[in-house]
Short mmCIF file of N, CA and C in Angstrom, two decimals:
data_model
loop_
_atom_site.label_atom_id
_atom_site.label_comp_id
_atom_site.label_asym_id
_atom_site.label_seq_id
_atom_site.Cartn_x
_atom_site.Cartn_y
_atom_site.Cartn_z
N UNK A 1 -15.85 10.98 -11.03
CA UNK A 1 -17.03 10.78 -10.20
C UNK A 1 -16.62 9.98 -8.97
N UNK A 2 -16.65 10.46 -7.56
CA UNK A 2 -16.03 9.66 -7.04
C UNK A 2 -16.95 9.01 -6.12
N UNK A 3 -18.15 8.88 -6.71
CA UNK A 3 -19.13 8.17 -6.29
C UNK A 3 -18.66 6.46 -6.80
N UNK A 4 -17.98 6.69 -7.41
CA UNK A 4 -17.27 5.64 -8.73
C UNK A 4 -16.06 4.36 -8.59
N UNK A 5 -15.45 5.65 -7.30
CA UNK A 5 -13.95 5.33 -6.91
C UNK A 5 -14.16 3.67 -5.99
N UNK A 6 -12.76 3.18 -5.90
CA UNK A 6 -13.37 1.75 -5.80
C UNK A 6 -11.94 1.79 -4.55
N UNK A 7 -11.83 0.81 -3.60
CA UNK A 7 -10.25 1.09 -2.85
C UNK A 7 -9.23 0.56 -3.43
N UNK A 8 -9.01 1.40 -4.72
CA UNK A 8 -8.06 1.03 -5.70
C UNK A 8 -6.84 1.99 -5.97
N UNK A 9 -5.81 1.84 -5.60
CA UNK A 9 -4.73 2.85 -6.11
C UNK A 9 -4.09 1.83 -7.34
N UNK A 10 -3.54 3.02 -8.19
CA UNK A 10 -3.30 2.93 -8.98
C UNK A 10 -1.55 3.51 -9.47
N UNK A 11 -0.66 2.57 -10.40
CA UNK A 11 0.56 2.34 -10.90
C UNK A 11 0.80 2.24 -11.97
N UNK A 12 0.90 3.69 -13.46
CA UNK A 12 1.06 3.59 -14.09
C UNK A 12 2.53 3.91 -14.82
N UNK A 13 2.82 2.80 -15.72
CA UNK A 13 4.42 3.49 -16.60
C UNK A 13 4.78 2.41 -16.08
N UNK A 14 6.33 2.42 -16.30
CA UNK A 14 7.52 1.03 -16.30
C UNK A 14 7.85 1.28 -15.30
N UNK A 15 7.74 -0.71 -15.31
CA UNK A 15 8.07 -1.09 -13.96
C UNK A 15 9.47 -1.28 -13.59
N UNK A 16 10.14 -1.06 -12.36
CA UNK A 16 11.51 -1.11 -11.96
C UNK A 16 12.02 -1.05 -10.62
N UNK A 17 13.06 -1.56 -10.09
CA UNK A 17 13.10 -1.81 -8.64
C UNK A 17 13.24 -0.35 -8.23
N UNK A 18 14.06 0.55 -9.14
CA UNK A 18 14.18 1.40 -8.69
C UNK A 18 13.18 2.97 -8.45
N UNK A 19 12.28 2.17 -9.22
CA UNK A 19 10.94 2.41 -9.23
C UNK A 19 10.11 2.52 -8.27
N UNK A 20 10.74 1.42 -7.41
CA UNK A 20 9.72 1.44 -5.68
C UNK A 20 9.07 0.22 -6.01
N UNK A 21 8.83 -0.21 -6.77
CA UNK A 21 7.71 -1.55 -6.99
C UNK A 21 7.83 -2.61 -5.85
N UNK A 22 8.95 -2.46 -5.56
CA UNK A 22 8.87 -4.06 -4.55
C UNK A 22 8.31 -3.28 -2.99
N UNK A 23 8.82 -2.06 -2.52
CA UNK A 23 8.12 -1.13 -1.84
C UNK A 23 6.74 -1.49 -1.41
N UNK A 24 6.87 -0.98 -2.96
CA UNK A 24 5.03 -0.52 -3.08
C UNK A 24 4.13 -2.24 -2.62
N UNK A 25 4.63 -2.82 -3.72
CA UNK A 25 4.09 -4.30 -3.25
C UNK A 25 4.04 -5.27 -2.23
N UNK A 26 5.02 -4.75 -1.01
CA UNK A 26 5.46 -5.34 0.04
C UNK A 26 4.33 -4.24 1.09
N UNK A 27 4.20 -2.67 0.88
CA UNK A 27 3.37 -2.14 1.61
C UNK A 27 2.01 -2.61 1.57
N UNK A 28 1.34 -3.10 0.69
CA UNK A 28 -0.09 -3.90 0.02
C UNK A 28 -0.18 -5.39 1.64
N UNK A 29 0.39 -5.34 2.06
CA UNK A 29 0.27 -6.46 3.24
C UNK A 29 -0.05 -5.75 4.41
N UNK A 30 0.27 -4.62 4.26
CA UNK A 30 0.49 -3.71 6.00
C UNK A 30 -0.51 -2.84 5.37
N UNK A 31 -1.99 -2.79 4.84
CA UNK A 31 -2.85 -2.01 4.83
C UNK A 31 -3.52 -2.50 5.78
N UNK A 32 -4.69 -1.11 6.34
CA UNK A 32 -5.80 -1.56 7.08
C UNK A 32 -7.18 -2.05 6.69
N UNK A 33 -7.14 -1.47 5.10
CA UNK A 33 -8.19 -1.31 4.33
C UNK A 33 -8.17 -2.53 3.14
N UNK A 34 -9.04 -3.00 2.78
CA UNK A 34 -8.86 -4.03 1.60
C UNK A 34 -8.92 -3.23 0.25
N UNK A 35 -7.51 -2.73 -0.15
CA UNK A 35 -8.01 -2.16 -0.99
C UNK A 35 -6.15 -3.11 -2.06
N UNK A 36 -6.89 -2.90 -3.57
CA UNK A 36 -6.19 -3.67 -4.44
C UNK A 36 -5.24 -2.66 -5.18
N UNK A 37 -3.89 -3.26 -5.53
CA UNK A 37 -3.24 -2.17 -6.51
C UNK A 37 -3.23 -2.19 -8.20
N UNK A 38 -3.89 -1.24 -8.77
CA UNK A 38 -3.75 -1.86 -10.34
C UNK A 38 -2.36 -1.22 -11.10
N UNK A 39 -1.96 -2.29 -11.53
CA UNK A 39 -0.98 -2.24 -11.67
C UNK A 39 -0.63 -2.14 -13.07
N UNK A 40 -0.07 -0.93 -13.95
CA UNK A 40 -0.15 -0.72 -15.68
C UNK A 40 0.97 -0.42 -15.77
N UNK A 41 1.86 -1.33 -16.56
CA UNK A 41 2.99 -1.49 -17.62
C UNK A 41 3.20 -2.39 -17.57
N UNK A 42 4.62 -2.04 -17.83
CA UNK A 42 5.42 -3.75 -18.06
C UNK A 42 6.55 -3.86 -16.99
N UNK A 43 7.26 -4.92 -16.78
CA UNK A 43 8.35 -4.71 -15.89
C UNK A 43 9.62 -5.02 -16.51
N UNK A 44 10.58 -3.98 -16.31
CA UNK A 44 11.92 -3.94 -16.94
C UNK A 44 13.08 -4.94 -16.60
N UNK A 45 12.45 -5.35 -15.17
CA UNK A 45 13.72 -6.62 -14.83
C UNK A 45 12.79 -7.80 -14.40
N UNK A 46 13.36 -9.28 -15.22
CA UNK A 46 12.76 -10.35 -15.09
C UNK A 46 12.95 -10.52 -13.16
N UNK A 47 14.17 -10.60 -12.73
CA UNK A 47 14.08 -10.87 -11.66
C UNK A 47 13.28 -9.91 -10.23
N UNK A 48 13.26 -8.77 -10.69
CA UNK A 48 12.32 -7.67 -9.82
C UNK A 48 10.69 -8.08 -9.65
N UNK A 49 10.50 -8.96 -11.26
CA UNK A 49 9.05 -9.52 -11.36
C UNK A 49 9.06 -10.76 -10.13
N UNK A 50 10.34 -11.50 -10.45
CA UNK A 50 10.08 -12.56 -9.33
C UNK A 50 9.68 -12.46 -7.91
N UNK A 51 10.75 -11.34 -7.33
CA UNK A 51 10.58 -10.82 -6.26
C UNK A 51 9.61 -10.52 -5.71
N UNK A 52 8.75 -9.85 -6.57
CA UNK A 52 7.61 -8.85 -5.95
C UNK A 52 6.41 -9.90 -5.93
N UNK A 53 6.16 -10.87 -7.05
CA UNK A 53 5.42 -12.12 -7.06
C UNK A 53 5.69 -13.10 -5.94
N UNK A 54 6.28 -12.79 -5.28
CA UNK A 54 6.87 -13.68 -3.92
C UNK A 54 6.38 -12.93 -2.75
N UNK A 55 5.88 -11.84 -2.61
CA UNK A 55 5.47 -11.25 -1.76
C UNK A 55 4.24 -11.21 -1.44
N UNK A 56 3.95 -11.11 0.26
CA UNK A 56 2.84 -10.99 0.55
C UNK A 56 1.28 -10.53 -0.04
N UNK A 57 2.21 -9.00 -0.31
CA UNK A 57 0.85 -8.14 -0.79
C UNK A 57 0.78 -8.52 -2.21
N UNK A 58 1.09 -9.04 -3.36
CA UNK A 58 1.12 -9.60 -4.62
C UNK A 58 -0.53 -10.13 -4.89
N UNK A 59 -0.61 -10.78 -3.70
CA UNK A 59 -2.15 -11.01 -3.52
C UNK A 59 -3.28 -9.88 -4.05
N UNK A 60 -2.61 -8.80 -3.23
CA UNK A 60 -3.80 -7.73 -3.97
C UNK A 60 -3.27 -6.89 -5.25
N UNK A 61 -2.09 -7.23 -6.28
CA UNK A 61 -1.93 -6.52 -7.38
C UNK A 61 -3.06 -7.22 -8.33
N UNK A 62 -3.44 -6.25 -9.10
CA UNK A 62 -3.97 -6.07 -10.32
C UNK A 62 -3.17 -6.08 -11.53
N UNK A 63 -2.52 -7.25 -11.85
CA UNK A 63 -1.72 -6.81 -13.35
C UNK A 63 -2.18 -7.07 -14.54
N UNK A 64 -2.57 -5.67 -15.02
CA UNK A 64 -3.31 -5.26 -15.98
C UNK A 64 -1.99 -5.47 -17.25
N UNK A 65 -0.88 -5.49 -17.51
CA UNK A 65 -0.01 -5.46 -18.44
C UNK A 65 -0.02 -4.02 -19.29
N UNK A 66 0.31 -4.25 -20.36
CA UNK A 66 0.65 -2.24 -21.06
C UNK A 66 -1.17 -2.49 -21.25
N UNK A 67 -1.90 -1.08 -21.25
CA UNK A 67 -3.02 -0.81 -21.55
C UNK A 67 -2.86 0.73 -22.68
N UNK A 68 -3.93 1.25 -23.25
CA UNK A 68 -4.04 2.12 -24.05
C UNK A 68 -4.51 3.20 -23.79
N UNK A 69 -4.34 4.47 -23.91
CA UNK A 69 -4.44 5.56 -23.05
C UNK A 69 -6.31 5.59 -22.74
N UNK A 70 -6.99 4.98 -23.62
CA UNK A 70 -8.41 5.07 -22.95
C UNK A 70 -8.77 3.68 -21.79
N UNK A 71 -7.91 3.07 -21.58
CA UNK A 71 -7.92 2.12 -20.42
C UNK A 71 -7.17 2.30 -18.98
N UNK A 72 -6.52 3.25 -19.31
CA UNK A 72 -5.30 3.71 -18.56
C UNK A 72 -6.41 4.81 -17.69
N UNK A 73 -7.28 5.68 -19.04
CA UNK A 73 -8.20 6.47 -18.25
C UNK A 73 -9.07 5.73 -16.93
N UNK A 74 -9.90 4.42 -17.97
CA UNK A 74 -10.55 4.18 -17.02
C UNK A 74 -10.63 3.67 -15.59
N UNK A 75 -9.11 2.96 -15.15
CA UNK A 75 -8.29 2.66 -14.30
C UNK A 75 -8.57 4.14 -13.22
N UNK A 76 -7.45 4.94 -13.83
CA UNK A 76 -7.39 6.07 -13.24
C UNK A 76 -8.66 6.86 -12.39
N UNK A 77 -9.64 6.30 -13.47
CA UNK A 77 -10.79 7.31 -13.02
C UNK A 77 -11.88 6.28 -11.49
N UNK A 78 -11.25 4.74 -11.58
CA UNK A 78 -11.82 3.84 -10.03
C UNK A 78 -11.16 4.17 -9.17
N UNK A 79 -9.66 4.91 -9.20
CA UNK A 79 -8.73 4.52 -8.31
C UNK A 79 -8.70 6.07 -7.43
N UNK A 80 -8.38 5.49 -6.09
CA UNK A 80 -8.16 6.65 -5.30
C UNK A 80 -6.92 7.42 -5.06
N UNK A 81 -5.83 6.43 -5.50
CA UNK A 81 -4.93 7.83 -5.72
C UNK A 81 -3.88 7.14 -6.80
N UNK A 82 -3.24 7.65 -7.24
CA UNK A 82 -1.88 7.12 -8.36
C UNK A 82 -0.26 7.47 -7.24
N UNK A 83 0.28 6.26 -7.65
CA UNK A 83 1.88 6.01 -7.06
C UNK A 83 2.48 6.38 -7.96
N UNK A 84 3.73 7.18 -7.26
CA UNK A 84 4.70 7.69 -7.79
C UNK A 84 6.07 7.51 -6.99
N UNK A 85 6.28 6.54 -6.33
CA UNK A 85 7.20 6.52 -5.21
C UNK A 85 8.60 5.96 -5.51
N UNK A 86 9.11 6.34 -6.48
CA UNK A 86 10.53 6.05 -7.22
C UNK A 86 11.84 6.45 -5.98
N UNK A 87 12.80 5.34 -5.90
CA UNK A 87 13.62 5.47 -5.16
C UNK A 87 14.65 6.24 -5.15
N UNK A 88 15.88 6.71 -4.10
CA UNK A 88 16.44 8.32 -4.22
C UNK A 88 17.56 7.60 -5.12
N UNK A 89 17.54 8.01 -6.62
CA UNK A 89 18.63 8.11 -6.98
C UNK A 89 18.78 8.95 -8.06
N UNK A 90 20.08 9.50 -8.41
CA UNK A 90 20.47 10.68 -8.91
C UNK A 90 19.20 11.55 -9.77
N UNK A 91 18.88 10.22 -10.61
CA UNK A 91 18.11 10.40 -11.74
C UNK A 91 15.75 11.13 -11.36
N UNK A 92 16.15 10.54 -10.03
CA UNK A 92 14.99 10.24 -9.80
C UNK A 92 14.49 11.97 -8.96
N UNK A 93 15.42 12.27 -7.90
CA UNK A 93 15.52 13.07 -6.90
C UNK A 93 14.86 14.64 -7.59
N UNK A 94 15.47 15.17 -8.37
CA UNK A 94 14.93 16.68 -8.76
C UNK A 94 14.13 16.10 -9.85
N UNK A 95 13.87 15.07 -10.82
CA UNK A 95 13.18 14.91 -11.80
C UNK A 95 11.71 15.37 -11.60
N UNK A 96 10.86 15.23 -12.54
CA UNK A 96 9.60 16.27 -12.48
C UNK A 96 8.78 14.71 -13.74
N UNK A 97 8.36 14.01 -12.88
CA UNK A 97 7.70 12.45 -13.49
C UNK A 97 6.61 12.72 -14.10
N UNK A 98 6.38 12.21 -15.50
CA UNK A 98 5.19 13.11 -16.43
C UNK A 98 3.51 12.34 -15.27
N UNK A 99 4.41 10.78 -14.90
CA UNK A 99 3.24 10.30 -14.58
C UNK A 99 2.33 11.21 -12.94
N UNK A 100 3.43 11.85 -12.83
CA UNK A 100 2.53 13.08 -11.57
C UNK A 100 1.67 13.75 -12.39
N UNK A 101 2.09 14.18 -13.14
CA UNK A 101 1.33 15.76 -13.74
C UNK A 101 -0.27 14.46 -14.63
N UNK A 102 0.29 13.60 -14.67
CA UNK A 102 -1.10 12.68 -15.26
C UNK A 102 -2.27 12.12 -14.19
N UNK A 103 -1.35 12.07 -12.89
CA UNK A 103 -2.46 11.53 -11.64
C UNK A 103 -3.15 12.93 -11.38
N UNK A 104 -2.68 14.12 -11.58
CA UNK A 104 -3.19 15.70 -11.12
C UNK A 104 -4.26 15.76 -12.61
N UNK A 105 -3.81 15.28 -13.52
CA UNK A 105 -4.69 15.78 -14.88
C UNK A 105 -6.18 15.00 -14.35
N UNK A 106 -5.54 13.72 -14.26
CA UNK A 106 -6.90 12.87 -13.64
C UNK A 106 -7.66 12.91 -12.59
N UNK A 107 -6.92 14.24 -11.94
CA UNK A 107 -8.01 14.52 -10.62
C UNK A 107 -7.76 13.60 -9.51
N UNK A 108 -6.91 12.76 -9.74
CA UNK A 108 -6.63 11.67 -8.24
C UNK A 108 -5.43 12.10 -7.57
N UNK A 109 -5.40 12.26 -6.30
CA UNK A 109 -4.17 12.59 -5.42
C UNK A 109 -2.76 11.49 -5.57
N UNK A 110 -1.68 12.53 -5.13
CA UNK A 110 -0.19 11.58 -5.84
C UNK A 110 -0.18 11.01 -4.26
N UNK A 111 0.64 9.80 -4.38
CA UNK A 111 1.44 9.28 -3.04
C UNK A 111 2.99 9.81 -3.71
N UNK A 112 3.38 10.26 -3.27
CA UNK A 112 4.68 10.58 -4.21
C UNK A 112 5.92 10.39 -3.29
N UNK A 113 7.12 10.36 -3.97
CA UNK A 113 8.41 10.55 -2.94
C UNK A 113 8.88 11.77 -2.21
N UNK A 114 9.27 11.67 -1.29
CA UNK A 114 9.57 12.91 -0.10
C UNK A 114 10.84 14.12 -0.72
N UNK A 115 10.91 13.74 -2.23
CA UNK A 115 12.22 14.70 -2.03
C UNK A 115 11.69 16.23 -2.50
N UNK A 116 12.68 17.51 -2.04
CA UNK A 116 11.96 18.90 -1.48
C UNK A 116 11.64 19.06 -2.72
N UNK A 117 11.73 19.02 -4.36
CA UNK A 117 11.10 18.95 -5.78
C UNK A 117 9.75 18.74 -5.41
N UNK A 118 9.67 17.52 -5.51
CA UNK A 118 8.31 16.78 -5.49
C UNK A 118 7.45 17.47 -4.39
N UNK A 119 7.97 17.41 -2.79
CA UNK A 119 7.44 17.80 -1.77
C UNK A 119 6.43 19.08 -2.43
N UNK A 120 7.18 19.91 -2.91
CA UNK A 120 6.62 21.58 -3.25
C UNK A 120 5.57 21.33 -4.43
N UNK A 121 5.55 20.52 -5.31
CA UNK A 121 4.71 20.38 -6.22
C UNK A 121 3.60 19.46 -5.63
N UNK A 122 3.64 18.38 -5.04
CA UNK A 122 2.86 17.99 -4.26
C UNK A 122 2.11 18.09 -2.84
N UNK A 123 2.66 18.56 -2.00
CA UNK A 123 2.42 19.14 -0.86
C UNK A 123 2.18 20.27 -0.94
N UNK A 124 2.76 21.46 -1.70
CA UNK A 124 2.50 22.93 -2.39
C UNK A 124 1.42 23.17 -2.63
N UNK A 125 0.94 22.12 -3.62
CA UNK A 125 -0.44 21.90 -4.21
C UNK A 125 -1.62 21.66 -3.11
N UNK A 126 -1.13 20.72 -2.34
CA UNK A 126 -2.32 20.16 -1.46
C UNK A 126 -2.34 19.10 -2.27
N UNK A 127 -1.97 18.05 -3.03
CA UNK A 127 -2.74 17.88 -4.28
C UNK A 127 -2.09 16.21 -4.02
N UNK A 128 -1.31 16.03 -2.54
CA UNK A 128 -1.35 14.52 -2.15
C UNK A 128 -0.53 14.00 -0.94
N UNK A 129 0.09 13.36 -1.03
CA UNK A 129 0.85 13.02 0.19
C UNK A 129 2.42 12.02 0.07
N UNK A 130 3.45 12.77 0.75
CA UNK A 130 4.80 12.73 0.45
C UNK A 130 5.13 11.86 1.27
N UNK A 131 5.57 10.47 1.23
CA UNK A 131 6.50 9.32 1.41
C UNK A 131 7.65 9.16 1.43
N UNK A 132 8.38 8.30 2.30
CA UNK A 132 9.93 7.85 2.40
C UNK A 132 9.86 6.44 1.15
N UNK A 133 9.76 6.91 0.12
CA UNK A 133 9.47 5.66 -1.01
C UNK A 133 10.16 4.33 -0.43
N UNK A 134 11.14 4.35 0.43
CA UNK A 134 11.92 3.24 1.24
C UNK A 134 11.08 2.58 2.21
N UNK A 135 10.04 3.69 2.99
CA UNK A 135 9.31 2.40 3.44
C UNK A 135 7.93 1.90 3.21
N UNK A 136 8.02 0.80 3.21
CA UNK A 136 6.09 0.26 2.84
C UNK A 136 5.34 0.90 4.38
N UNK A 137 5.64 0.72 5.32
CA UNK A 137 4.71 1.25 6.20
C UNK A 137 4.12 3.02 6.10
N UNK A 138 4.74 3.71 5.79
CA UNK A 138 4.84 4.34 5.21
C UNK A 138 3.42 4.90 4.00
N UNK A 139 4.16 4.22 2.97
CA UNK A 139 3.10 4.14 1.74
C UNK A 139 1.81 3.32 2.07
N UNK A 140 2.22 2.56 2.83
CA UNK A 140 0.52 2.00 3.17
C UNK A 140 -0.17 2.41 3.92
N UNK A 141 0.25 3.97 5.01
CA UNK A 141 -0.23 4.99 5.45
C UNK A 141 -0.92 5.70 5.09
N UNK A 142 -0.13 5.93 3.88
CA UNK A 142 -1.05 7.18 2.91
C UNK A 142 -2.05 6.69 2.15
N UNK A 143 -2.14 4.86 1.57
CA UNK A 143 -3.08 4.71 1.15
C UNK A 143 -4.06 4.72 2.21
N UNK A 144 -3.83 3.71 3.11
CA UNK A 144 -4.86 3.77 3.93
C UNK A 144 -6.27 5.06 4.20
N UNK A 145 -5.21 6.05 4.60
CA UNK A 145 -5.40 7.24 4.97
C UNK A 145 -6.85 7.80 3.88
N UNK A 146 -5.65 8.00 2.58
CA UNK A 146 -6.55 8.54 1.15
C UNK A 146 -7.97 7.49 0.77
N UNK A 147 -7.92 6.69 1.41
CA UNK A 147 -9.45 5.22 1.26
C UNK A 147 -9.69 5.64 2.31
N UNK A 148 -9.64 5.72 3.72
CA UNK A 148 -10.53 5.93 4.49
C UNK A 148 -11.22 7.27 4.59
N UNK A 149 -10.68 8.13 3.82
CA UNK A 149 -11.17 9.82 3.83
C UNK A 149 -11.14 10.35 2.75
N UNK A 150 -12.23 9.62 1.56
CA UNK A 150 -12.75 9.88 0.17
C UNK A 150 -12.83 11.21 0.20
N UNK A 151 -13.04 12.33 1.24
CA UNK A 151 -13.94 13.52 0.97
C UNK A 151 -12.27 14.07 0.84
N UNK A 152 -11.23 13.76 1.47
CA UNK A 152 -9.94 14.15 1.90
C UNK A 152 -9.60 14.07 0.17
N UNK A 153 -9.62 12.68 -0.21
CA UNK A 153 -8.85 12.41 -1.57
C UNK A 153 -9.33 13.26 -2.70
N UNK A 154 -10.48 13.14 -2.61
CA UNK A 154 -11.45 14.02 -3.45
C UNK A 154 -10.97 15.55 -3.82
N UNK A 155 -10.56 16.23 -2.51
CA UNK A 155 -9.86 17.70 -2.60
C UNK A 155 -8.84 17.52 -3.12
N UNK A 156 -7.80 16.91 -2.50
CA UNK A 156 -6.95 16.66 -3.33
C UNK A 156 -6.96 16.45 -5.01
N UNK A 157 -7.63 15.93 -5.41
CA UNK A 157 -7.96 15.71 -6.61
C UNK A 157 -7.79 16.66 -7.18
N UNK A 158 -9.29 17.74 -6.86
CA UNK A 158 -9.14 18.57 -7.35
C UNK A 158 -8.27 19.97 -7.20
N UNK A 159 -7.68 19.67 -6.06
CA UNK A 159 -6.54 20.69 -6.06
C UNK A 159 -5.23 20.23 -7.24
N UNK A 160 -4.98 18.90 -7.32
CA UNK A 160 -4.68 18.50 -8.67
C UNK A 160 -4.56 19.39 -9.91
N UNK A 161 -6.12 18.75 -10.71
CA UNK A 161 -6.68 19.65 -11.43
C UNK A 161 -6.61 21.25 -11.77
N UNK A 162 -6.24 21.96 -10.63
CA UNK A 162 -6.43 23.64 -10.06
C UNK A 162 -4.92 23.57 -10.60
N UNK A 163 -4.06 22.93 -10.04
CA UNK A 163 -2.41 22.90 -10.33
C UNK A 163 -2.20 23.17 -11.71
N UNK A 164 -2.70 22.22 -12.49
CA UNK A 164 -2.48 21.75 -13.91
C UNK A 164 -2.82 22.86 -14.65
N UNK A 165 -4.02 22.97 -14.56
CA UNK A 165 -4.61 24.32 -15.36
C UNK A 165 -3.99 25.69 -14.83
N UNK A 166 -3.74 25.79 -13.93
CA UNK A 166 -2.61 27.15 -13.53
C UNK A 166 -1.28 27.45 -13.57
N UNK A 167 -0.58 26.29 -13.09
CA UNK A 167 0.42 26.31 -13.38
C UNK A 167 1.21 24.85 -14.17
N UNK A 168 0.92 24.06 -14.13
CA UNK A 168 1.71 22.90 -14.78
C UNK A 168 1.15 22.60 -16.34
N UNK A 169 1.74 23.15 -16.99
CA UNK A 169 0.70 23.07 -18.31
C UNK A 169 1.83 23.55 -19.65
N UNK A 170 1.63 23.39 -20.74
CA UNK A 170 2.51 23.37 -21.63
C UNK A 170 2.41 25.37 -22.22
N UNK A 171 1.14 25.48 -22.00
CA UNK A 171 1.01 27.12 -22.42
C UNK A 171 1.60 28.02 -21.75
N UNK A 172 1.86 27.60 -20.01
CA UNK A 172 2.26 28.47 -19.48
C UNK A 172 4.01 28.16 -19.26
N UNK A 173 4.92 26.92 -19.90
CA UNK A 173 5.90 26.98 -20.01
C UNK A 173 6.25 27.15 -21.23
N UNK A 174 5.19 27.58 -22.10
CA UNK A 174 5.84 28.20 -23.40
C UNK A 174 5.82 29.89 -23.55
N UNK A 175 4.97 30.32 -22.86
CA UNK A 175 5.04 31.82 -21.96
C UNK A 175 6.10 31.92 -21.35
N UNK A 176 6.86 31.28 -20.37
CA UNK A 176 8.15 31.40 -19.70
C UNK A 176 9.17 31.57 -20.65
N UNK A 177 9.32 30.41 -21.53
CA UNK A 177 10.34 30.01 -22.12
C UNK A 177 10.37 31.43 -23.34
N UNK A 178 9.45 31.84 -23.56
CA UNK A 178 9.14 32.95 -24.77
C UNK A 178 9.49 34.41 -23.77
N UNK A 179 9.45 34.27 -22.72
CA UNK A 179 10.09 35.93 -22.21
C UNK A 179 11.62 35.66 -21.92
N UNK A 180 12.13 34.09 -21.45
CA UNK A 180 13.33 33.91 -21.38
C UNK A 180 14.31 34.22 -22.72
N UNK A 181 13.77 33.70 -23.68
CA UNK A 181 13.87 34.13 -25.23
C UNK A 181 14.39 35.85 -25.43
N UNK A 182 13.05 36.28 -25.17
CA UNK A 182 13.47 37.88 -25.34
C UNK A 182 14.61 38.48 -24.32
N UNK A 183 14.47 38.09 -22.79
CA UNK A 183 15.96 38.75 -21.84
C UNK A 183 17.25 38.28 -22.15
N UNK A 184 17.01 36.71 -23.25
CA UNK A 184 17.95 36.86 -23.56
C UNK A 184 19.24 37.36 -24.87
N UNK A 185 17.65 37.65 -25.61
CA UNK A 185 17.96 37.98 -27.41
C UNK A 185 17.87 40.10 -26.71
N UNK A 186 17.47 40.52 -25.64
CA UNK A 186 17.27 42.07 -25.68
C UNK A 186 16.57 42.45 -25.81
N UNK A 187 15.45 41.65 -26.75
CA UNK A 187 13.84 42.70 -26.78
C UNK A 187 13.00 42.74 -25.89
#
């Protein structure tokens, strides 16, 4: 309901530098908009926690700590878009992050990282907006942007949603995987 939505983006899963977190938390200063980040997990390095607690925008995190998938909902369902802005490394670059396909399940637009993977699933979609996860000006663009133009985020959303149920979905990669099966067994 995004009569509902609050100027809240939202950060779910483990926390890590390489994660973007200090990014993300350093962009929270260079918004135009007062809007807060909620922030769900835990963080994997004591000293990455220090860091980012030293920063400007720290002011507007929300640290909610681990929550339970019906709190995680309700988060999801104030917030105007979910971060995904993990930094370029080996691991990160072609990966396919469950927590995207969860900001699209939830109908909220991704801020996601710029690499051509992601780009096509996210930009492909319509379904959010692609970042240099390196810079906060940057990411605090796109929030900005996605809070000042609810009707904007909103499509997105549901172009999300449209994604999931058509193509990102477990039925239709068990359809793939079941004709790959047969071209490769002959039948």
């Amino acid at each position: 309901d995004w009569d509902n939505i609050e100027n809240e983006v939202a950060y779910v899963g483990g926390i890590s530098k390489i994660r973007g977190i200090e990014q993300v938390v350093n962009s929270l200063n260079l918004l135009n908009t007062p809007t807060k980040l909620n922030l769900v997990g835990s963080f994997g390095e004591k000293s990455t926690y220090e860091n980012v607690q030293k920063s400007a925008g720290w002011a507007r995190v929300n640290e909610l700590g681990q929550l339970d998938r019906y709190q995680v909902k309700e988060i999801l369902q104030s917030s105007v878009a979910g971060l995904v802005t993990f930094l370029p490394v080996p691991n990160h670059i072609d990966a396919q992050p469950n927590k995207m396909f969860e900001y699209m399940s939830a109908g909220i637009p991704i801020i996601g990282s710029n690499y051509p993977l992601w780009k096509s699933i996210i930009e492909g979609n319509k379904c959010g907006i692609c970042v240099d996860p390196e810079d906060p000006k940057q990411i605090a663009s796109a929030i900005d942007k996605l809070v000042n133009d609810k009707t904007l985020a909103e499509q997105m959303g549901k172009n999300g949603i449209k994604a999931v149920n058509e193509k990102y979905n477990w039925f239709i990669e068990e359809t793939k995987l079941f004709q790959l099966y047969e071209e490769l067994l002959g039948n």
